[in-house]
Tab-separated table of C-alpha atoms and ligand atoms in Angstrom:
chain	number	residue	atom	x	y	z
A	141	MET	CA	-26.295	-80.879	-12.086
A	142	LYS	CA	-28.587	-82.909	-9.841
A	143	ILE	CA	-28.409	-84.295	-6.340
A	144	LEU	CA	-28.279	-88.111	-6.283
A	145	THR	CA	-31.635	-89.517	-5.287
A	146	GLU	CA	-31.776	-89.939	-1.511
A	147	PRO	CA	-30.878	-93.444	-0.299
A	148	TYR	CA	-33.410	-92.973	2.540
A	149	LYS	CA	-36.949	-91.787	3.217
A	150	ILE	CA	-38.107	-89.474	6.000
A	151	LYS	CA	-39.766	-90.913	9.109
A	152	MET	CA	-39.716	-87.946	11.504
A	153	VAL	CA	-39.761	-84.197	10.940
A	154	GLU	CA	-38.917	-81.071	12.934
A	155	SER	CA	-40.634	-77.785	12.160
A	156	ILE	CA	-38.639	-74.679	11.311
A	157	ARG	CA	-39.767	-71.123	10.621
A	158	LEU	CA	-38.403	-67.994	9.027
A	159	LEU	CA	-38.478	-64.866	11.198
A	160	SER	CA	-39.283	-61.474	9.656
A	161	LYS	CA	-36.384	-59.333	8.494
A	162	GLU	CA	-36.806	-56.992	11.474
A	163	ALA	CA	-36.779	-59.907	13.929
A	164	ARG	CA	-33.661	-61.375	12.307
A	165	GLU	CA	-31.840	-58.055	12.515
A	166	LYS	CA	-32.759	-57.738	16.168
A	167	ALA	CA	-31.631	-61.307	16.889
A	168	LEU	CA	-28.329	-60.614	15.137
A	169	ARG	CA	-27.668	-57.454	17.160
A	170	GLU	CA	-28.462	-59.312	20.371
A	171	ALA	CA	-26.041	-62.071	19.339
A	172	GLY	CA	-23.229	-59.519	18.931
A	173	TYR	CA	-23.059	-60.345	15.186
A	174	ASN	CA	-21.699	-63.783	16.070
A	175	THR	CA	-23.717	-66.603	14.475
A	176	PHE	CA	-22.620	-68.928	17.321
A	177	LEU	CA	-24.583	-66.735	19.732
A	178	LEU	CA	-27.897	-66.852	17.836
A	179	MET	CA	-30.676	-68.925	19.354
A	180	SER	CA	-31.344	-71.875	17.077
A	181	GLN	CA	-35.086	-71.185	17.119
A	182	ASP	CA	-34.299	-67.927	15.299
A	183	VAL	CA	-32.481	-69.765	12.494
A	184	TYR	CA	-34.315	-70.999	9.401
A	185	ILE	CA	-31.692	-73.160	7.657
A	186	ASP	CA	-28.829	-74.049	9.965
A	187	LEU	CA	-25.553	-74.573	8.108
A	188	LEU	CA	-23.388	-73.533	11.052
A	189	THR	CA	-21.839	-76.976	11.212
A	190	ASP	CA	-22.243	-80.607	10.245
A	191	SER	CA	-21.003	-81.565	13.708
A	192	GLY	CA	-23.555	-83.399	15.835
A	193	THR	CA	-26.368	-81.989	13.691
A	194	ASN	CA	-26.932	-85.083	11.544
A	195	ALA	CA	-30.161	-87.072	11.399
A	196	MET	CA	-29.736	-90.466	13.029
A	197	SER	CA	-31.191	-93.555	11.393
A	198	ASP	CA	-33.980	-95.739	12.790
A	199	SER	CA	-31.276	-98.357	13.501
A	200	GLN	CA	-29.276	-95.885	15.547
A	201	TRP	CA	-32.378	-94.948	17.559
A	202	ALA	CA	-33.178	-98.629	18.055
A	203	TRP	CA	-29.665	-99.334	19.318
A	204	MET	CA	-29.979	-96.434	21.761
A	205	MET	CA	-32.678	-98.398	23.560
A	206	MET	CA	-30.140	-101.195	23.966
A	207	GLY	CA	-27.588	-98.979	25.752
A	208	ASP	CA	-25.970	-100.711	28.715
A	209	GLU	CA	-25.650	-97.962	31.313
A	210	ALA	CA	-23.316	-99.882	33.624
A	211	TYR	CA	-20.535	-97.702	35.023
A	212	ALA	CA	-17.852	-100.251	34.185
A	213	GLY	CA	-17.462	-102.823	31.441
A	214	SER	CA	-20.627	-101.762	29.584
A	215	ARG	CA	-21.634	-104.060	26.742
A	216	SER	CA	-22.088	-100.922	24.644
A	217	TYR	CA	-18.379	-100.155	24.992
A	218	TYR	CA	-17.562	-103.531	23.435
A	219	HIS	CA	-19.958	-102.821	20.572
A	220	LEU	CA	-18.138	-99.577	19.902
A	221	LEU	CA	-14.732	-101.239	20.197
A	222	ASP	CA	-15.842	-103.863	17.700
A	223	ALA	CA	-17.042	-101.201	15.225
A	224	VAL	CA	-13.760	-99.260	15.525
A	225	GLN	CA	-11.725	-102.431	15.007
A	226	GLN	CA	-13.807	-103.529	12.025
A	227	VAL	CA	-14.102	-100.193	10.238
A	228	TYR	CA	-10.963	-98.264	11.219
A	229	GLY	CA	-8.742	-101.239	12.022
A	230	TYR	CA	-7.254	-100.064	15.327
A	231	PRO	CA	-7.077	-102.706	18.078
A	232	PHE	CA	-7.128	-100.237	21.024
A	233	MET	CA	-9.599	-97.429	21.723
A	234	VAL	CA	-10.809	-95.121	24.486
A	235	PRO	CA	-14.145	-93.344	23.967
A	236	THR	CA	-14.235	-89.576	24.558
A	237	HIS	CA	-17.071	-87.082	24.881
A	238	GLN	CA	-16.146	-85.674	21.441
A	239	GLY	CA	-13.133	-85.090	19.187
A	240	ARG	CA	-11.378	-82.518	21.338
A	241	GLY	CA	-11.475	-84.974	24.267
A	242	ALA	CA	-9.339	-87.324	22.172
A	243	GLU	CA	-7.041	-84.441	21.152
A	244	HIS	CA	-6.650	-83.460	24.800
A	245	ILE	CA	-5.641	-86.972	25.900
A	246	LEU	CA	-3.294	-87.431	22.951
A	247	SER	CA	-1.570	-84.083	23.581
A	248	LYS	CA	-1.188	-84.956	27.281
A	249	CYS	CA	0.340	-88.340	26.432
A	250	LEU	CA	2.825	-87.264	23.797
A	251	ILE	CA	3.717	-83.540	23.903
A	252	LYS	CA	6.435	-82.064	26.107
A	253	PRO	CA	7.088	-78.305	26.374
A	254	GLY	CA	9.257	-77.178	23.477
A	255	ASP	CA	7.989	-79.855	21.071
A	256	PHE	CA	6.910	-79.189	17.491
A	257	VAL	CA	3.799	-80.756	16.006
A	258	PRO	CA	3.474	-80.549	12.235
A	259	GLY	CA	0.106	-80.806	10.547
A	260	ASN	CA	-1.577	-80.160	7.172
A	261	MET	CA	-3.099	-76.824	8.202
A	262	TYR	CA	-4.254	-76.096	11.723
A	263	PHE	CA	-7.590	-77.037	13.213
A	264	THR	CA	-8.838	-74.797	16.034
A	265	THR	CA	-9.190	-77.303	18.899
A	266	THR	CA	-6.306	-79.525	17.733
A	267	ARG	CA	-3.783	-76.693	17.745
A	268	LEU	CA	-5.008	-75.274	21.042
A	269	HIS	CA	-4.510	-78.599	22.854
A	270	GLN	CA	-1.016	-78.854	21.396
A	271	GLU	CA	-0.193	-75.329	22.574
A	272	LEU	CA	-1.650	-75.868	26.023
A	273	GLU	CA	0.924	-78.672	26.501
A	274	GLY	CA	3.731	-76.330	25.422
A	275	GLY	CA	3.959	-77.551	21.824
A	276	THR	CA	4.218	-75.434	18.688
A	277	PHE	CA	2.114	-76.238	15.651
A	278	VAL	CA	3.947	-76.160	12.308
A	279	ASP	CA	1.928	-75.952	9.100
A	280	VAL	CA	3.215	-78.389	6.472
A	281	SER	CA	0.245	-78.161	4.106
A	282	MET	CA	0.940	-77.504	0.426
A	283	ASP	CA	0.946	-73.844	-0.625
A	284	GLY	CA	-2.031	-74.403	-2.905
A	285	ALA	CA	-4.224	-75.167	0.116
A	286	HIS	CA	-4.052	-71.484	1.049
A	287	ASP	CA	-5.217	-70.326	-2.365
A	288	PRO	CA	-8.973	-70.492	-3.015
A	289	ARG	CA	-8.368	-70.554	-6.787
A	290	ASN	CA	-5.969	-73.501	-6.797
A	291	GLU	CA	-7.742	-76.422	-8.495
A	292	SER	CA	-5.617	-79.329	-7.207
A	293	LEU	CA	-7.692	-82.447	-6.643
A	294	PHE	CA	-5.790	-83.340	-3.451
A	295	LYS	CA	-5.304	-79.910	-1.985
A	296	GLY	CA	-5.089	-81.354	1.533
A	297	ASN	CA	-1.765	-83.070	0.829
A	298	VAL	CA	1.252	-82.596	3.050
A	299	ASP	CA	4.131	-80.781	1.347
A	300	MET	CA	6.902	-83.344	1.896
A	301	LYS	CA	9.574	-80.648	1.469
A	302	LYS	CA	8.124	-78.606	4.323
A	303	LEU	CA	8.015	-81.685	6.524
A	304	GLU	CA	11.579	-82.609	5.646
A	305	ASN	CA	12.754	-79.058	6.323
A	306	LEU	CA	11.238	-79.188	9.793
A	307	THR	CA	13.061	-82.438	10.574
A	308	LYS	CA	16.315	-80.754	9.548
A	309	LYS	CA	15.654	-77.573	11.499
A	310	VAL	CA	14.720	-79.143	14.826
A	311	SER	CA	15.854	-82.335	16.512
A	312	ILE	CA	13.705	-85.361	15.614
A	313	ASP	CA	12.997	-86.158	19.256
A	314	ARG	CA	11.271	-82.774	19.511
A	315	ILE	CA	8.653	-83.977	17.008
A	316	PRO	CA	6.400	-86.451	18.838
A	317	TYR	CA	3.904	-86.794	16.005
A	318	ILE	CA	2.323	-85.276	12.922
A	319	THR	CA	-1.439	-84.847	12.515
A	320	ILE	CA	-3.078	-85.404	9.159
A	321	GLY	CA	-6.539	-83.988	8.717
A	322	ALA	CA	-8.118	-85.920	5.867
A	323	PRO	CA	-9.895	-83.998	4.450
A	324	VAL	CA	-8.642	-80.602	5.674
A	325	ASN	CA	-11.535	-78.741	7.215
A	326	MET	CA	-9.910	-75.295	7.325
A	327	ALA	CA	-8.826	-75.432	3.669
A	328	GLY	CA	-12.377	-76.070	2.491
A	329	GLY	CA	-12.792	-79.809	3.081
A	330	GLN	CA	-9.930	-80.675	0.717
A	331	PRO	CA	-8.865	-84.326	0.541
A	332	VAL	CA	-5.489	-86.016	0.965
A	333	SER	CA	-4.405	-88.686	-1.517
A	334	MET	CA	-3.500	-92.232	-0.499
A	335	GLN	CA	-0.144	-91.717	-2.121
A	336	ASN	CA	0.527	-88.748	0.147
A	337	LEU	CA	-0.607	-90.630	3.274
A	338	ARG	CA	1.764	-93.442	2.305
A	339	GLN	CA	4.669	-91.030	1.730
A	340	VAL	CA	4.131	-89.262	5.054
A	341	SER	CA	3.854	-92.591	6.838
A	342	GLU	CA	7.018	-94.029	5.310
A	343	PHE	CA	8.949	-90.816	5.944
A	344	CYS	CA	7.838	-90.636	9.576
A	345	ARG	CA	8.216	-94.324	10.416
A	346	LYS	CA	11.879	-94.153	9.406
A	347	ARG	CA	12.326	-91.325	11.891
A	348	ARG	CA	10.099	-92.776	14.611
A	349	ILE	CA	7.652	-89.877	14.365
A	350	ARG	CA	4.098	-91.063	14.989
A	351	VAL	CA	1.430	-90.308	12.425
A	352	VAL	CA	-2.005	-89.280	13.685
A	353	LEU	CA	-5.100	-89.259	11.494
A	354	ASP	CA	-7.813	-86.749	12.337
A	355	ALA	CA	-10.591	-89.053	11.162
A	356	ALA	CA	-13.623	-86.789	11.694
A	357	ARG	CA	-14.464	-86.942	7.969
A	358	ALA	CA	-12.129	-89.698	6.774
A	359	VAL	CA	-15.053	-91.507	5.098
A	360	GLU	CA	-15.473	-88.454	2.855
A	361	ASN	CA	-11.751	-88.490	2.135
A	362	ALA	CA	-12.008	-92.170	1.166
A	363	TYR	CA	-14.815	-91.284	-1.244
A	364	PHE	CA	-12.618	-88.640	-2.935
A	365	ILE	CA	-9.818	-91.199	-3.289
A	366	GLN	CA	-12.250	-93.650	-4.891
A	367	GLU	CA	-13.383	-90.971	-7.297
A	368	ARG	CA	-10.039	-89.374	-8.160
A	369	GLU	CA	-7.002	-91.520	-7.429
A	370	PRO	CA	-5.839	-94.065	-10.017
A	371	GLY	CA	-6.282	-97.647	-8.831
A	372	TYR	CA	-9.127	-97.034	-6.379
A	373	ALA	CA	-12.233	-96.769	-8.580
A	374	SER	CA	-13.262	-100.373	-8.006
A	375	LYS	CA	-12.552	-100.424	-4.258
A	376	SER	CA	-15.307	-99.695	-1.752
A	377	VAL	CA	-15.153	-96.659	0.522
A	378	ARG	CA	-14.898	-99.114	3.400
A	379	GLU	CA	-11.781	-100.767	1.939
A	380	ILE	CA	-10.179	-97.424	1.153
A	381	LEU	CA	-10.811	-96.138	4.665
A	382	ARG	CA	-9.144	-99.257	6.117
A	383	GLU	CA	-6.124	-98.712	3.924
A	384	MET	CA	-5.907	-95.032	4.947
A	385	CYS	CA	-5.900	-96.049	8.614
A	386	SER	CA	-3.299	-98.741	8.012
A	387	TRP	CA	-0.793	-95.972	7.227
A	388	MET	CA	-1.622	-94.057	10.395
A	389	ASP	CA	-0.482	-95.089	13.897
A	390	ILE	CA	-3.158	-93.271	15.851
A	391	CYS	CA	-6.542	-91.766	15.145
A	392	THR	CA	-8.514	-89.032	16.865
A	393	MET	CA	-12.177	-89.035	16.001
A	394	SER	CA	-15.053	-86.636	16.339
A	395	ALA	CA	-17.954	-89.038	15.773
A	396	LYS	CA	-20.272	-86.043	15.377
A	397	LYS	CA	-19.272	-85.845	11.691
A	398	ASP	CA	-18.993	-89.022	9.544
A	399	ALA	CA	-20.517	-91.306	12.172
A	400	PHE	CA	-23.923	-89.520	12.205
A	401	ALA	CA	-23.839	-89.299	16.025
A	402	ASN	CA	-25.043	-86.244	17.926
A	403	ILE	CA	-22.184	-86.570	20.427
A	404	GLY	CA	-19.101	-88.717	20.929
A	405	GLY	CA	-15.603	-89.463	19.761
A	406	PHE	CA	-12.651	-91.709	20.433
A	407	LEU	CA	-8.894	-92.040	20.451
A	408	ALA	CA	-7.665	-95.247	18.801
A	409	MET	CA	-4.224	-96.684	18.215
A	410	HIS	CA	-2.069	-99.661	17.307
A	411	ASP	CA	0.358	-99.169	20.204
A	412	GLU	CA	-0.635	-100.881	23.455
A	413	GLY	CA	1.782	-98.805	25.549
A	414	LEU	CA	0.144	-95.600	24.389
A	415	TYR	CA	-3.259	-97.137	25.078
A	416	GLU	CA	-2.271	-97.738	28.723
A	417	GLU	CA	-1.300	-94.096	29.066
A	418	ALA	CA	-4.419	-92.866	27.274
A	419	LYS	CA	-6.613	-94.896	29.652
A	420	ASN	CA	-4.979	-93.084	32.567
A	421	PHE	CA	-5.747	-89.644	31.211
A	422	CYS	CA	-9.209	-90.772	30.134
A	423	VAL	CA	-10.082	-91.534	33.756
A	424	VAL	CA	-8.896	-88.069	34.796
A	425	TYR	CA	-10.589	-85.972	32.108
A	426	GLU	CA	-13.382	-87.949	30.457
A	427	GLY	CA	-14.591	-90.794	32.672
A	428	LEU	CA	-13.832	-94.477	33.039
A	429	HIS	CA	-12.074	-95.879	29.948
A	430	THR	CA	-15.144	-97.925	29.021
A	431	TYR	CA	-17.464	-94.920	28.686
A	432	GLY	CA	-15.263	-91.821	28.287
A	433	GLY	CA	-17.911	-89.244	29.152
A	434	LEU	CA	-20.677	-90.880	27.110
A	435	ALA	CA	-23.862	-92.677	28.115
A	436	GLY	CA	-24.204	-96.323	27.077
A	437	ARG	CA	-26.879	-95.270	24.580
A	438	ASP	CA	-24.464	-92.789	22.981
A	439	LEU	CA	-21.877	-95.550	22.594
A	440	GLU	CA	-24.501	-97.646	20.767
A	441	ALA	CA	-25.588	-94.796	18.478
A	442	LEU	CA	-21.951	-94.203	17.642
A	443	ALA	CA	-21.166	-97.883	17.016
A	444	GLN	CA	-24.126	-98.206	14.654
A	445	GLY	CA	-23.277	-94.853	13.014
A	446	ILE	CA	-19.729	-96.033	12.308
A	447	ARG	CA	-20.986	-99.259	10.722
A	448	GLU	CA	-23.574	-97.343	8.716
A	449	SER	CA	-21.121	-94.731	7.432
A	450	VAL	CA	-19.370	-97.359	5.296
A	451	GLU	CA	-22.117	-99.964	4.896
A	452	ARG	CA	-23.045	-98.586	1.458
A	453	ASP	CA	-21.082	-96.098	-0.607
A	454	ASP	CA	-24.238	-94.201	-1.501
A	455	TRP	CA	-24.565	-92.606	1.949
A	456	VAL	CA	-21.428	-90.586	1.411
A	457	ALA	CA	-21.994	-90.260	-2.351
A	458	HIS	CA	-25.388	-88.649	-1.767
A	459	ARG	CA	-23.997	-86.339	0.873
A	460	ILE	CA	-21.205	-85.075	-1.325
A	461	SER	CA	-23.606	-84.618	-4.241
A	462	GLN	CA	-25.684	-82.281	-2.043
A	463	VAL	CA	-22.623	-80.202	-1.235
A	464	ARG	CA	-21.698	-80.074	-4.935
A	465	TYR	CA	-25.196	-79.038	-5.912
A	466	LEU	CA	-25.093	-75.998	-3.636
A	467	TRP	CA	-21.529	-75.203	-4.749
A	468	GLN	CA	-22.492	-75.308	-8.436
A	469	ASN	CA	-25.591	-73.136	-7.915
A	470	LEU	CA	-23.589	-70.483	-6.086
A	471	LYS	CA	-20.814	-70.616	-8.654
A	472	ASP	CA	-23.334	-70.102	-11.468
A	473	MET	CA	-24.539	-66.977	-9.648
A	474	GLY	CA	-20.994	-65.588	-9.765
A	475	ILE	CA	-20.332	-65.947	-6.040
A	476	PRO	CA	-16.604	-66.363	-5.244
A	477	LEU	CA	-15.992	-69.808	-3.735
A	478	VAL	CA	-13.133	-72.027	-2.672
A	479	HIS	CA	-12.233	-74.329	-5.555
A	480	PRO	CA	-12.588	-77.213	-6.010
A	481	CYS	CA	-15.714	-78.120	-4.055
A	482	GLY	CA	-14.824	-79.967	-0.832
A	483	GLY	CA	-16.567	-82.673	1.125
A	484	HIS	CA	-18.726	-81.367	3.936
A	485	ALA	CA	-19.349	-77.744	3.123
A	486	VAL	CA	-19.282	-74.952	0.601
A	487	PHE	CA	-16.771	-72.259	1.484
A	488	ILE	CA	-17.366	-68.707	0.279
A	489	ASP	CA	-14.284	-66.589	-0.351
A	490	ALA	CA	-15.248	-63.637	1.853
A	491	LYS	CA	-12.166	-61.637	0.873
A	492	ALA	CA	-13.370	-61.567	-2.745
A	493	PHE	CA	-17.082	-61.264	-1.822
A	494	LEU	CA	-16.503	-58.219	0.413
A	495	SER	CA	-13.435	-56.933	-1.386
A	496	HIS	CA	-13.904	-53.448	0.083
A	497	LEU	CA	-13.200	-54.707	3.631
A	498	PRO	CA	-9.612	-55.134	4.874
A	499	GLN	CA	-8.893	-58.145	7.107
A	500	GLU	CA	-9.026	-55.885	10.225
A	501	GLN	CA	-12.710	-55.356	9.490
A	502	LEU	CA	-13.343	-59.098	9.634
A	503	PRO	CA	-14.797	-59.820	6.194
A	504	ALA	CA	-15.782	-63.439	6.888
A	505	GLN	CA	-17.402	-62.635	10.235
A	506	THR	CA	-19.256	-59.779	8.556
A	507	LEU	CA	-20.477	-61.936	5.701
A	508	ALA	CA	-21.740	-64.724	7.966
A	509	ALA	CA	-23.722	-62.108	9.935
A	510	GLN	CA	-25.198	-60.488	6.813
A	511	ILE	CA	-26.245	-63.805	5.272
A	512	TYR	CA	-28.267	-64.484	8.397
A	513	ALA	CA	-29.810	-61.012	8.292
A	514	ASP	CA	-30.827	-61.444	4.648
A	515	SER	CA	-32.190	-64.971	4.700
A	516	GLY	CA	-32.156	-66.593	8.148
A	517	VAL	CA	-29.415	-68.971	7.009
A	518	ARG	CA	-26.735	-69.614	9.601
A	519	SER	CA	-23.123	-70.144	8.551
A	520	MET	CA	-19.802	-69.599	10.295
A	521	GLU	CA	-16.606	-67.629	10.011
A	522	ARG	CA	-13.339	-69.354	9.124
A	523	GLY	CA	-10.876	-66.495	8.955
A	524	ILE	CA	-8.956	-64.239	11.300
A	525	VAL	CA	-11.486	-64.586	14.117
A	526	SER	CA	-11.236	-68.407	14.116
A	527	ALA	CA	-7.464	-68.283	13.765
A	528	GLY	CA	-7.166	-66.470	17.124
A	529	ARG	CA	-3.946	-65.400	18.784
A	530	ASP	CA	-0.621	-67.049	19.468
A	531	LEU	CA	-0.771	-68.202	23.100
A	532	GLN	CA	2.793	-67.072	23.851
A	533	SER	CA	3.126	-63.740	22.050
A	534	GLY	CA	-0.532	-62.696	22.006
A	535	GLU	CA	-0.153	-61.762	18.333
A	536	GLU	CA	-3.096	-62.453	16.051
A	537	HIS	CA	-2.667	-65.291	13.568
A	538	ARG	CA	-3.347	-63.868	10.111
A	539	PRO	CA	-4.595	-66.618	7.827
A	540	SER	CA	-4.544	-65.888	4.120
A	541	LEU	CA	-8.039	-67.365	3.812
A	542	GLU	CA	-11.142	-65.442	4.919
A	543	LEU	CA	-13.923	-67.956	4.451
A	544	VAL	CA	-17.569	-68.365	5.316
A	545	ARG	CA	-18.500	-71.991	5.692
A	546	LEU	CA	-21.892	-73.403	4.747
A	547	ALA	CA	-21.717	-76.866	6.285
A	548	ILE	CA	-24.373	-79.361	5.310
A	549	PRO	CA	-25.643	-81.673	8.050
A	550	ARG	CA	-26.050	-85.273	6.884
A	551	ARG	CA	-29.552	-86.475	5.915
A	552	VAL	CA	-31.230	-83.268	7.181
A	553	TYR	CA	-32.019	-80.843	4.341
A	554	THR	CA	-33.603	-81.273	0.911
A	555	GLN	CA	-32.812	-79.811	-2.482
A	556	THR	CA	-35.464	-77.103	-1.978
A	557	HIS	CA	-33.736	-75.986	1.221
A	558	LEU	CA	-30.457	-75.715	-0.666
A	559	ASP	CA	-32.135	-73.717	-3.455
A	560	TYR	CA	-33.432	-71.295	-0.825
A	561	VAL	CA	-29.909	-70.924	0.612
A	562	ALA	CA	-28.408	-70.115	-2.789
A	563	GLU	CA	-31.086	-67.505	-3.554
A	564	GLY	CA	-30.574	-65.908	-0.126
A	565	ILE	CA	-26.840	-65.595	-0.621
A	566	GLU	CA	-27.386	-64.099	-4.051
A	567	LYS	CA	-29.472	-61.386	-2.352
A	568	THR	CA	-26.547	-60.571	-0.063
A	569	PHE	CA	-24.183	-60.608	-3.032
A	570	ARG	CA	-26.245	-57.996	-4.899
A	571	ARG	CA	-25.932	-55.490	-2.051
A	572	ARG	CA	-22.364	-56.422	-1.069
A	573	GLU	CA	-20.871	-52.967	-1.613
A	574	GLU	CA	-23.014	-51.335	1.043
A	575	ILE	CA	-22.122	-53.858	3.781
A	576	PRO	CA	-20.067	-52.339	6.636
A	577	GLY	CA	-17.375	-54.355	8.471
A	578	LEU	CA	-17.275	-55.405	12.119
A	579	ARG	CA	-14.968	-54.928	15.071
A	580	PHE	CA	-14.525	-56.810	18.343
A	581	VAL	CA	-16.254	-55.586	21.468
A	582	TYR	CA	-15.539	-58.754	23.480
A	583	GLU	CA	-12.765	-61.257	22.861
A	584	PRO	CA	-12.484	-64.454	24.938
A	585	LYS	CA	-9.028	-65.899	25.615
A	586	TYR	CA	-9.468	-69.364	24.063
A	587	LEU	CA	-11.216	-70.351	20.806
A	588	ARG	CA	-12.492	-66.805	20.567
A	589	PHE	CA	-14.756	-67.408	17.563
A	590	PHE	CA	-17.255	-69.323	19.675
A	591	GLN	CA	-18.150	-66.520	22.085
A	592	ALA	CA	-16.768	-63.233	20.755
A	593	ARG	CA	-19.078	-60.225	20.299
A	594	PHE	CA	-18.864	-57.557	17.627
A	595	GLU	CA	-20.357	-54.261	16.527
A	596	LEU	CA	-20.692	-52.606	13.147
A	597	GLN	CA	-17.794	-50.462	11.989
A	598	LYS	CA	-18.750	-46.868	11.562
A	599	LYS	CA	-19.030	-45.941	7.922
A	600	GLU	CA	-17.951	-42.368	8.466
A	601	VAL	CA	-16.734	-40.825	11.682
A	602	GLY	CA	-19.698	-40.212	13.954
A	603	ALA	CA	-22.309	-42.149	11.948
A	604	THR	CA	-23.208	-45.697	12.925
A	605	VAL	CA	-24.796	-47.740	10.193
A	606	GLU	CA	-27.859	-49.543	11.465
B	109	PLP	C1	-14.936	-81.209	14.642
B	109	PLP	C2	-13.521	-81.444	14.435
B	109	PLP	C3	-12.640	-81.679	15.505
B	109	PLP	C4	-13.035	-81.543	16.958
B	109	PLP	O1	-14.063	-82.376	17.313
B	109	PLP	P1	-15.233	-81.973	18.349
B	109	PLP	O2	-16.088	-83.202	18.340
B	109	PLP	O3	-15.905	-80.758	17.850
B	109	PLP	O4	-14.587	-81.755	19.674
B	109	PLP	C5	-11.317	-81.969	15.191
B	109	PLP	N1	-10.893	-82.017	13.919
B	109	PLP	C6	-11.697	-81.786	12.877
B	109	PLP	C7	-11.175	-81.850	11.482
B	109	PLP	C8	-13.036	-81.480	13.094
B	109	PLP	O5	-13.815	-81.198	12.046
C-alpha cells in the first residue's frame, strides 16, 4: 500500500532531532512517565495529537495578516461566520477559544442538574462539562465500538435500541440533547453513517431532543461516507458534510482538527433563541461574541482553514491514506491494533500488546511511555487514565479499551517519518514481555491524564526496575 501523492509542496521547515537513549529515559523519568509532560524539544516524531499541530497553508498565513483586531464587530468574525454558513450550513455561530469552550457554553445553556445526556461514547472534555452542570452522560454507542476486533465499517453508529431504552427509562424532558461524535475519537476514529445520523435525528426530533454534532473531524467522517455508504460515491466531501449537518441542530467545533488551525473553535446552531443564550455565556467565559477568545488573525486562519478543508477532496483523502499506511505497516509487523483503521490516528490495542499487565498497572500509559523511550516517538494513552473518575462517586471509570493513540498531524510528516515510527514500535514490541507497568504518584482532580505523574511498578518486592 502507498500513501497518495501529496497535494502540496513544502515551503517552510522546522528542525527536529533525536535524543540519545539515555537522554530520552531521563526525560521520561522527569516527565513522570506521562507523555503530556515531556518537553516537545525532547520529542523526535510527535504523534501526541492532531489537535492544533497541523501545518497551515500559505493562504492561511496570508489571511492572518488581514486579521481585523477590533474589539467589536471585527471583519474577521464575519469571514468566519460566512465560512461556517457556507461549509457547515448553520446560520448562527459564536467563536470560542477551542472546542471545549463551545462544550462549556452549550452545557451551561441546556443542562440542568439531574439531566441525562446520551452520546456515542464519551469524549473527555465533553463529558466533564456535562457533569460539571449536574448532567449524567449515557453511552449509546454500539457494542462493537468497544471491541478492537469488530470490523464494522460504521463502528461509530448510535445503537438506536440503547437510545430508545434511555427515553423509556427517564422522562424525555430530562434529556436536553444527544451528542454525536462523527467520527468517534475514543473508539479509534470510527465513522458514523449518514443513515444512522438520519435515524437519530428523526427519532430525536419527534421527541424534541436536540441533536448536537461534535464536528471536530466531521470532514473525515464525510470522506468515510463517500467511500463506504451506498449512494454517496459521486458526491463531494463538501456536499456530504452539508448533509450531515442538516440532520444536526447544533454543532460544537474544535477547529484545531479538520480546519488546520492552531487554535480556535465555535458553537453553531439553527435555533436563534439558543444563539441569544450562547452569546450571553460567550461574553462571560470566552470574550465578546464576535471574537470568543480569539485574535482577529486566528479568526481568519480558521475561516480559510474551514474553506480549505472541503475545497478539494484530496486534502482529506491524502491525510487518511497516511493514517492507513502506518496502520498497514504496523499490522504487517503483527502489532495488535484497533480494526478497522480510523480517520485521524492509529490506535494500538495496549491490552493485547502488554497482555501481562492488568488494567490496574495501566497498560496503555505504560506503552505510550515505553514507545517514547525506545524511539523518541510521542503518543498518548486512551484507557483507564483518560477515562478518569465519576465526579459524584469518585469511582474510576473502567473502559474496556486500553489504547495508545498515534495521531497524525495534517500536512506535517512524510512517509519516511511514518516508516521510522513503525520500526520504533516494532522494537518495543520485541521486548514487550520485560516491560513493567506503572502506578499513579500524583492524580489531578479533573482530566487527570493531562497532568498525572507515575512511577514504575516494582517487578518483585523490594526491587525497582530502572
Ligand atoms: C479535540 C476534541 C474536542 C475538544 O476540543 P479542544 O479544542 O481540544 O478543546 C472535543 N471533541 C472531540 C471529538 C475532539 O477530538
